Short mmCIF file of C-alpha atoms in Angstrom, two decimals:
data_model
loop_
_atom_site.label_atom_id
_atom_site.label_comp_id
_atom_site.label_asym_id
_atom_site.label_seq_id
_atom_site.Cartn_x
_atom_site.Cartn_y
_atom_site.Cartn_z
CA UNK A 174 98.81 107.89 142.73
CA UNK A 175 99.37 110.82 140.41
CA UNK A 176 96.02 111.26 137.57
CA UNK A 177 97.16 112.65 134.14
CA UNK A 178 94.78 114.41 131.77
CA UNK A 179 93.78 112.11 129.40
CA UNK A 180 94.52 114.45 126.58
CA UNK A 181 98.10 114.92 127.73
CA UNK A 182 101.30 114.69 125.08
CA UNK A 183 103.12 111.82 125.25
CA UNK A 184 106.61 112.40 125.77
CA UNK A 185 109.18 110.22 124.71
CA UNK A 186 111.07 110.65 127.98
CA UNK A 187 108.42 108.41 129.57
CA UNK A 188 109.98 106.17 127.30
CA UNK A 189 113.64 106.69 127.43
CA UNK A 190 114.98 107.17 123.54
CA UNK A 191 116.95 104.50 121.95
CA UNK A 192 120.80 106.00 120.96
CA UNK A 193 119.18 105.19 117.09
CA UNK A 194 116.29 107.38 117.70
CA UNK A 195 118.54 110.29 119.30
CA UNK A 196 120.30 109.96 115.83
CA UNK A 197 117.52 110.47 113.68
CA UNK A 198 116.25 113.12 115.55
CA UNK A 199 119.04 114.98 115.46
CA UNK A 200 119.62 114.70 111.49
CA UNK A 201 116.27 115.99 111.25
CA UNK A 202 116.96 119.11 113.58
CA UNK A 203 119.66 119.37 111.27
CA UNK A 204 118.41 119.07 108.02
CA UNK A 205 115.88 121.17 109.08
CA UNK A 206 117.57 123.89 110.12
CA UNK A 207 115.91 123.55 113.78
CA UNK A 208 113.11 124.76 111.87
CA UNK A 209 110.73 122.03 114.22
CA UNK A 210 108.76 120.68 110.85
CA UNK A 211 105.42 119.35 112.07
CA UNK A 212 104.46 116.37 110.18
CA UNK A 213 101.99 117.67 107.39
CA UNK A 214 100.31 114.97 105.18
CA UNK A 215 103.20 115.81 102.32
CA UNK A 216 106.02 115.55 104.42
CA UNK A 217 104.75 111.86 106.53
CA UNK A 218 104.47 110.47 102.98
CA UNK A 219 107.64 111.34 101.80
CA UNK A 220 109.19 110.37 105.26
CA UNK A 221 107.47 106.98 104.95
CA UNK A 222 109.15 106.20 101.58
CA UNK A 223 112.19 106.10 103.51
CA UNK A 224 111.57 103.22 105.50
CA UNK A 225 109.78 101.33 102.40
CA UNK A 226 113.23 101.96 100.58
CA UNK A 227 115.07 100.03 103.35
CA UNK A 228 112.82 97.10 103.27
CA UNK B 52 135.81 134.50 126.77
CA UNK B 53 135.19 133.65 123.18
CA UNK B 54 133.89 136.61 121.52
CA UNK B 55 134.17 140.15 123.04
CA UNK B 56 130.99 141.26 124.44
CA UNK B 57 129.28 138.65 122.48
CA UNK B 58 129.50 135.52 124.88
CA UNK B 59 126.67 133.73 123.13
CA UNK B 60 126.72 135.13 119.41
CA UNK B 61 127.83 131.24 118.17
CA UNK B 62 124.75 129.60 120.04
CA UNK B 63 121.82 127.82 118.08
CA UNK B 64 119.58 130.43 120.03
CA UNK B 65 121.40 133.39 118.45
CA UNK B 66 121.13 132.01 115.37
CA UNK B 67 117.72 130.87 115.60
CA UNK B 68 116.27 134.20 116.94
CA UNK B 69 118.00 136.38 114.11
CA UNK B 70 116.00 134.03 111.61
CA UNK B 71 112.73 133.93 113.03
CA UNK B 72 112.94 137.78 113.93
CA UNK B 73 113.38 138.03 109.89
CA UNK B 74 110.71 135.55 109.09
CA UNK B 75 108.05 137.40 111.13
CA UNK B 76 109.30 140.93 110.19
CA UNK B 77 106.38 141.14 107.56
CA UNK B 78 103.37 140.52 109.90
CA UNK B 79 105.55 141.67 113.14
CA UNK B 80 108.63 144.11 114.15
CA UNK B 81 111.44 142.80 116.78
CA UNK B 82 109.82 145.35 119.52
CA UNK B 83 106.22 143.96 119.47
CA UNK B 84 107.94 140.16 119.40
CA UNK B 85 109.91 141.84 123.04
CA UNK B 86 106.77 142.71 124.18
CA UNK B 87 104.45 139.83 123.53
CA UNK B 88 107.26 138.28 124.79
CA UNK B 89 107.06 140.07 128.20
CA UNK B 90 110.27 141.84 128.11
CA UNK B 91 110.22 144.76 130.65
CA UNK B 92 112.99 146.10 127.66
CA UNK B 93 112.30 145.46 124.35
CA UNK B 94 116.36 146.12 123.84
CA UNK B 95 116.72 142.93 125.68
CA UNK B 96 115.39 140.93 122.44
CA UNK B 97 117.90 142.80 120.49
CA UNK B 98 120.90 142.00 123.32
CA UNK B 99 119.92 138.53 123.31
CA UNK B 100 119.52 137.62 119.61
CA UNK B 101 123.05 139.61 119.40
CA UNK B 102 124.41 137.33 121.99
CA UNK B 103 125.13 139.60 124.60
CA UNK B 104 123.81 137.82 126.73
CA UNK B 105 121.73 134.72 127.67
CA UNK B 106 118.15 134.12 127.23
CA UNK B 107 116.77 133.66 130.71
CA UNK B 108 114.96 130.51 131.09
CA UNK B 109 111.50 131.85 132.61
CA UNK B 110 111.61 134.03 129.43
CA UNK B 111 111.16 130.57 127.21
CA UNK B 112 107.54 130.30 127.06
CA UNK B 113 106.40 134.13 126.67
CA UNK B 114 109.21 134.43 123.66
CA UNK B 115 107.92 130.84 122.03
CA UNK B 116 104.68 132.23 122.07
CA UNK B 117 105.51 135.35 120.36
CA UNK B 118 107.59 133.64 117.96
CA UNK B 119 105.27 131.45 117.07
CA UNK B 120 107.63 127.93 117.73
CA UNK B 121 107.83 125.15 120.48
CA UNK B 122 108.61 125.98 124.00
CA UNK B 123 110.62 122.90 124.40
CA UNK B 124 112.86 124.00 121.53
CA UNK B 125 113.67 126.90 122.64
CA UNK B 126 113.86 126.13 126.23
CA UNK B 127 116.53 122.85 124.66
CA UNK B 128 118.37 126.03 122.91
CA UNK B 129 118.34 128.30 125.95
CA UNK B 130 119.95 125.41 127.81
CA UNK B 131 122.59 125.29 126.00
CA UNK B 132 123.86 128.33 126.87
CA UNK B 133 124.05 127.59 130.17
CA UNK B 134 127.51 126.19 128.56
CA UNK B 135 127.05 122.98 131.18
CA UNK B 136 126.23 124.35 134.65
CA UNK B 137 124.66 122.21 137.02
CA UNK B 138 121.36 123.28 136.23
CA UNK B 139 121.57 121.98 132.14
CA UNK B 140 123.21 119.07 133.92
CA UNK B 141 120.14 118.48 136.75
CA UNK B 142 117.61 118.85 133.56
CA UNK B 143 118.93 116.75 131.15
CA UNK B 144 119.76 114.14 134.06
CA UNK B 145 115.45 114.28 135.20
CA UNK B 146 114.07 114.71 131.71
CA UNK B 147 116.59 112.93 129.63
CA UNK B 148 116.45 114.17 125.59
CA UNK B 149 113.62 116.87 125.20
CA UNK B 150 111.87 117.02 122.05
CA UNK B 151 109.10 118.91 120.80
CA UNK B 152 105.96 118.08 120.18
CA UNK B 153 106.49 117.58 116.46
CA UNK B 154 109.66 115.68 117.54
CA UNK B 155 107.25 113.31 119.18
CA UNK B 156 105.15 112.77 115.83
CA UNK B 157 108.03 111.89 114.15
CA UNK B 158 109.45 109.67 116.74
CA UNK B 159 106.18 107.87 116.86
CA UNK B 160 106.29 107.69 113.01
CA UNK B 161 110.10 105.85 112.91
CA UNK B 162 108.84 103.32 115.66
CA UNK B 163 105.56 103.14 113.63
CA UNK B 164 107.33 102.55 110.00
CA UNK B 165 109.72 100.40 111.05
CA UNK B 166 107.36 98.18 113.40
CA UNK B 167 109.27 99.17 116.47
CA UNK B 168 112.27 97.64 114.66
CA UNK B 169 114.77 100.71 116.44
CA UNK B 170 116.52 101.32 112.74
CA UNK B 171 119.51 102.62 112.55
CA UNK B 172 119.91 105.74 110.71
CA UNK B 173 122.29 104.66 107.03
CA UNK B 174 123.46 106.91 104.90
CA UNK B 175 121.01 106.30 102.39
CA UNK B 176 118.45 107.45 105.39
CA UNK B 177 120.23 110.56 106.22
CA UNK B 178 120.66 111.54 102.61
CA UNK B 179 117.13 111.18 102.38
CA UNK B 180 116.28 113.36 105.28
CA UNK B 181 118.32 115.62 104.15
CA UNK B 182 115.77 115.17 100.80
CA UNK B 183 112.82 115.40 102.45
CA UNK B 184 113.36 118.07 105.40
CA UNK B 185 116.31 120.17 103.76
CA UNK B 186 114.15 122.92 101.98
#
């Protein structure tokens, strides 16, 4: 039995990423400039409008 | 051999590292980033981001640190120059796609916007990322 921290990261390798996902990520790498954005309150919003858009 | 004594001058690392060398240069110089970086040479920064030759792997978290970016970023970018040994192979066959940790708040915010709905990206999306992360 292996015992994690209970504060560790989630990694999406423990769940495999969809070919869609792999996508998106790497637009944002490259939109970014591989700058590694962390999601700041400003930039969540603005990403959420994207998905409201497609609805 | 692509470029003359420049092997890995066309590499995202190369690239990367001559930016974020510039970025810091008004709180830090490129020695004191070699050095908080561990570098028994601080020339070896300068070789490296150059593309002279390859960042060493065990070099990845000592160099993020100093830089001030994710490990895993780098470490993905230091990979790649590896050029598709067995050992990029053996890594990316265990761990699958890395991502950073940001990378893993935004994956968790696509799966959380679009109810776990696995959206494809349109065009409409990736001129909007392009909006959004393209400063």
């Amino acid at each position: 039995m292996i015992a994690y921290p209970s504060d560790r990261v989630q990694r999406p390798w423990e769940h495999p990423l969809t070919e869609n996902e792999r996508f998106w990520l790497e637009t944002i790498r490259l939109a970014s400039w591989d700058s590694d954005p962390a999601p700041t309150l400003e930039l969540v919003q603005q990403f959420r409008l994207i998905f409201q858009s497609k609805s | 051999m692509k470029n003359s004594g420049k092997p890995y001058a066309g590499t995202r690392l190369a690239h990367y590292l001559e930016r974020r060398i510039l970025e810091l240069k008004p709180k830090k110089t490129q020695t004191t980033i070699a050095l908080e970086a561990g570098f028994v040479s601080p020339n070896m920064l300068a070789i490296v981001k150059a593309g002279k030759s390859k960042l060493p792997l065990d070099r990845v978290p000592g160099l993020a640190k100093a830089l001030g970016c994710d490990a895993t970023m780098l470490f993905m970018m230091a990979l790649e120059q590896l050029g598709g040994d067995t050992t990029e192979l053996a890594i990316k066959q265990i761990f699958g796609t890395l991502v950073t940790r940001n990378e893993v708040a935004w994956l968790e915010e696509i799966r959380r916007a679009s109810g776990n709905a696995d959206p494809s990206l349109t065009t409409k999306a990736r001129t909007a990322i392009r909006g959004v992360f393209g400063k």
